[in-house]
Amino acid sequence: MSKLPPTDVNSAQDITKLVPPQVFRQAVDQSALAISITDAGANIIYANAAFERTTGYGKDEIKGHNESVLSYRVTPKLVYETLWAQIKRQRPWNGLLVNKRKDGTRYLADVTITPVVGEEGLTTHYLGMHRDVTEVHRLERQVQNQKTLIESVVDAAQVAIVLLDEKERVLLDNQEYKKLIGDLGKEPALKILAAMHEQVGEAFTKAFEKHRNISSHEICIETTSRSARWFSCAASWFEEHDVGADAFYEPIHRHYLLLTIQEISELKRQQEALRINSLSALLAEQERIQSLRETLAAAVYQLEGPLNMLSTATSMLERRLSNQAAIPKREDSGSLPASALDDAIQKSREALDTLRACIPDHINESFHTVDLNEVISDVLKLTTPSLLGSSIVVEWVPSEKPSLVSGDSAQLSNLFKQLVSNAIESVNERRGGRRELQITCTTHPDHIEIFVEDSGLGIAEELRYKVFQPFFTTKGAARRHLGLGLAMAQEVVTRHNGTIDIDPDYHSGCRVRVQLPYAAGVANV
Ligand code: FAD
């Protein structure tokens, strides 16, 4: 194999030795690019076969014509002026010109013009090379149009959309997404992703790692400026083939994450309000039934006392009569008072049985695992209007871990609602001083303890037990209090195997303590 001499291979002498002149001619003739050579006035003196194919003009036919014959007359004058200014300075020019073929059809030409400078330093000729790039341009424009269309659609979407690369860098976002910036930090997508990892859990993390699509999930984000905000978020991955030169033969795939984020805070607030309203209605109904039950039970209890006394008196009377032989027998007398009393007692007992039968049964208790933190939070939401109306400052300290008991959530809600209502009334009855309610829930090794403390009137030491009796009330009779509240609370606590009492050592108001056992199988670990 012959080696090139180490001298300047571009010198004309050396080149003609290596590449004979006719090879230059053949190379230009056969080039795939349309090539023309003009004089210094742009008059064509040579054109190759590709020029003929591209323009439709025969190689010989075009000779002597100015290159301007190719102009479609739509290229701005300034372009030509720039072109000429450049080549006049003996610098090559490259640009796009709208050309016209011989048949009148137009095409977009990517043109490069190189001045040919003679030995005297003057431009003697111009070398023109061009190719038809109409199709390439059409495709580029199409892609650009589609990109613009996609960007407009994404921008107009009513949900926040953001596109992230594998390093979680934002590549594209829309107006709705930009609205989240600020309240959710500089890059809301990162906060949303962190919340999804935390709140959706392992399922999300696994799908994320394996680039699997993730359907809509509701997540909650605490913000500094507003209360918690709720979002419905979905994530979809897509793969792109790298368009870089290095990936031409060895395709490189890149993954992109498209996050769609829709705020649902208002919907959540409405749902919550609806839930609290239904809970309020349920509790009111339960309270009414419970109060009826207590009233009837107490009435039965109250009537049983005198009836028993009457029954005892009748027995005594009967014994005395049978001991006095001189007195005619009861059967003979026909209308003795003892017999009438027996009848009355019998009728009264029947009436009491009827009354007892009217006592509503306990609604089928559906005990399930209930978190007391949630129950108390709901009760506070329910009683917020009364608390605000009474200007009472509430401090609610839930337990750090869930406080799970086995119970009926409606009954437990009623229990705490009763305690909160009592506290509000007591604070209202006290004139002046602090207006506070504190509820604390703490978990102990074998039970859960809840304190409901108020800064109201408090309960005298000697009444600490009496207040749990039905019909006992410390409130004025004029205010028509039945005195069933704490009796009901006591009953609910008993049904849940717990205890309720009043702290005797608390003197700046009233502190009610409720202790309840954990749900079966739940340990305080
Ligand atoms: P022109 O009067 O020809 O030119 C418009 C402006 O260009 C003038 O105002 C002037 O400022 C400048 N100009 C023109 N000729 C000269 C000159 N000789 N010296 C200094 N300034 C000048 N045009 C195409 O449309 N398509 C092509 O494919 C194409 N290929 C070319 C290839 C070569 C090698 C060269 C040298 C030129 C080529 N041109 C091409 C440019 C062409 O020569 C014309 O300038 C252009 O077509 C505009 O023509 P016109 O009749 O509208 O205006």
PDB file of C-alpha atoms and ligand atoms in Angstrom, residues 38 40-42 66-68 70-71 73 77 80-81 84 87-88 97 99 111 113 126-128, ligand 1:
ATOM      1  CA  THR A  38     -20.398  30.803 -12.200  1.00  0.00           C
ATOM      2  CA  ALA A  40     -17.938  36.699 -10.919  1.00  0.00           C
ATOM      3  CA  GLY A  41     -21.358  37.968 -12.037  1.00  0.00           C
ATOM      4  CA  ALA A  42     -23.202  34.750 -11.065  1.00  0.00           C
ATOM      5  CA  ASN A  66     -27.692  33.981 -14.195  1.00  0.00           C
ATOM      6  CA  GLU A  67     -28.293  32.026 -10.996  1.00  0.00           C
ATOM      7  CA  SER A  68     -31.202  34.380 -10.421  1.00  0.00           C
ATOM      8  CA  LEU A  70     -33.624  29.907  -9.994  1.00  0.00           C
ATOM      9  CA  SER A  71     -35.215  32.557  -7.769  1.00  0.00           C
ATOM     10  CA  ARG A  73     -39.020  35.778  -6.133  1.00  0.00           C
ATOM     11  CA  LYS A  77     -34.117  41.064  -0.743  1.00  0.00           C
ATOM     12  CA  TYR A  80     -29.587  38.280  -1.186  1.00  0.00           C
ATOM     13  CA  GLU A  81     -27.873  41.433  -0.008  1.00  0.00           C
ATOM     14  CA  TRP A  84     -23.591  39.021  -1.774  1.00  0.00           C
ATOM     15  CA  ILE A  87     -19.221  36.358  -0.841  1.00  0.00           C
ATOM     16  CA  LYS A  88     -17.874  39.717  -1.966  1.00  0.00           C
ATOM     17  CA  LEU A  97     -33.454  30.205  -0.627  1.00  0.00           C
ATOM     18  CA  ASN A  99     -36.079  28.286  -5.688  1.00  0.00           C
ATOM     19  CA  VAL A 111     -27.398  26.731  -0.686  1.00  0.00           C
ATOM     20  CA  ILE A 113     -21.719  29.561  -2.190  1.00  0.00           C
ATOM     21  CA  TYR A 126     -18.239  31.166  -7.523  1.00  0.00           C
ATOM     22  CA  LEU A 127     -18.921  27.566  -6.624  1.00  0.00           C
ATOM     23  CA  GLY A 128     -22.575  26.948  -5.836  1.00  0.00           C
TER      24      GLY A 128
HETATM   25  P1  FAD B   1     -30.335  40.644  -8.236  1.00  0.00           P
HETATM   26  O1  FAD B   1     -30.381  41.952  -8.827  1.00  0.00           O
HETATM   27  O2  FAD B   1     -29.672  39.576  -9.013  1.00  0.00           O
HETATM   28  O3  FAD B   1     -29.692  40.624  -6.753  1.00  0.00           O
HETATM   29  C1  FAD B   1     -30.291  41.201  -5.623  1.00  0.00           C
HETATM   30  C2  FAD B   1     -29.240  41.863  -4.774  1.00  0.00           C
HETATM   31  O4  FAD B   1     -28.078  41.008  -4.695  1.00  0.00           O
HETATM   32  C3  FAD B   1     -28.803  43.169  -5.353  1.00  0.00           C
HETATM   33  O5  FAD B   1     -29.536  44.262  -4.827  1.00  0.00           O
HETATM   34  C4  FAD B   1     -27.356  43.233  -5.012  1.00  0.00           C
HETATM   35  O6  FAD B   1     -27.163  43.858  -3.768  1.00  0.00           O
HETATM   36  C5  FAD B   1     -26.918  41.788  -4.887  1.00  0.00           C
HETATM   37  N1  FAD B   1     -26.184  41.391  -6.113  1.00  0.00           N
HETATM   38  C6  FAD B   1     -26.653  40.677  -7.142  1.00  0.00           C
HETATM   39  N2  FAD B   1     -25.729  40.417  -8.020  1.00  0.00           N
HETATM   40  C7  FAD B   1     -24.608  40.984  -7.538  1.00  0.00           C
HETATM   41  C8  FAD B   1     -23.294  41.067  -7.984  1.00  0.00           C
HETATM   42  N3  FAD B   1     -22.900  40.495  -9.129  1.00  0.00           N
HETATM   43  N4  FAD B   1     -22.375  41.755  -7.243  1.00  0.00           N
HETATM   44  C9  FAD B   1     -22.753  42.319  -6.091  1.00  0.00           C
HETATM   45  N5  FAD B   1     -23.975  42.267  -5.618  1.00  0.00           N
HETATM   46  C10 FAD B   1     -24.910  41.606  -6.307  1.00  0.00           C
HETATM   47  N6  FAD B   1     -30.180  32.890  -6.108  1.00  0.00           N
HETATM   48  C11 FAD B   1     -31.293  32.140  -5.983  1.00  0.00           C
HETATM   49  O7  FAD B   1     -32.401  32.662  -5.853  1.00  0.00           O
HETATM   50  N7  FAD B   1     -31.176  30.776  -5.962  1.00  0.00           N
HETATM   51  C12 FAD B   1     -29.988  30.133  -6.094  1.00  0.00           C
HETATM   52  O8  FAD B   1     -29.944  28.913  -6.103  1.00  0.00           O
HETATM   53  C13 FAD B   1     -28.828  30.905  -6.237  1.00  0.00           C
HETATM   54  N8  FAD B   1     -27.623  30.316  -6.384  1.00  0.00           N
HETATM   55  C14 FAD B   1     -26.512  31.112  -6.570  1.00  0.00           C
HETATM   56  C15 FAD B   1     -25.288  30.506  -6.790  1.00  0.00           C
HETATM   57  C16 FAD B   1     -24.157  31.259  -6.943  1.00  0.00           C
HETATM   58  C17 FAD B   1     -22.815  30.563  -7.188  1.00  0.00           C
HETATM   59  C18 FAD B   1     -24.233  32.675  -6.911  1.00  0.00           C
HETATM   60  C19 FAD B   1     -23.004  33.485  -7.108  1.00  0.00           C
HETATM   61  C20 FAD B   1     -25.455  33.291  -6.742  1.00  0.00           C
HETATM   62  C21 FAD B   1     -26.611  32.519  -6.553  1.00  0.00           C
HETATM   63  N9  FAD B   1     -27.860  33.129  -6.349  1.00  0.00           N
HETATM   64  C22 FAD B   1     -28.963  32.331  -6.228  1.00  0.00           C
HETATM   65  C23 FAD B   1     -28.003  34.565  -6.258  1.00  0.00           C
HETATM   66  C24 FAD B   1     -28.431  35.156  -7.554  1.00  0.00           C
HETATM   67  O9  FAD B   1     -27.292  35.385  -8.301  1.00  0.00           O
HETATM   68  C25 FAD B   1     -29.238  36.428  -7.395  1.00  0.00           C
HETATM   69  O10 FAD B   1     -28.496  37.354  -6.698  1.00  0.00           O
HETATM   70  C26 FAD B   1     -30.580  36.218  -6.693  1.00  0.00           C
HETATM   71  O11 FAD B   1     -31.240  35.159  -7.324  1.00  0.00           O
HETATM   72  C27 FAD B   1     -31.427  37.472  -6.742  1.00  0.00           C
HETATM   73  O12 FAD B   1     -31.759  37.771  -7.999  1.00  0.00           O
HETATM   74  P2  FAD B   1     -32.569  39.112  -8.412  1.00  0.00           P
HETATM   75  O13 FAD B   1     -32.716  39.110  -9.862  1.00  0.00           O
HETATM   76  O14 FAD B   1     -33.826  39.119  -7.604  1.00  0.00           O
HETATM   77  O15 FAD B   1     -31.758  40.275  -7.889  1.00  0.00           O
END
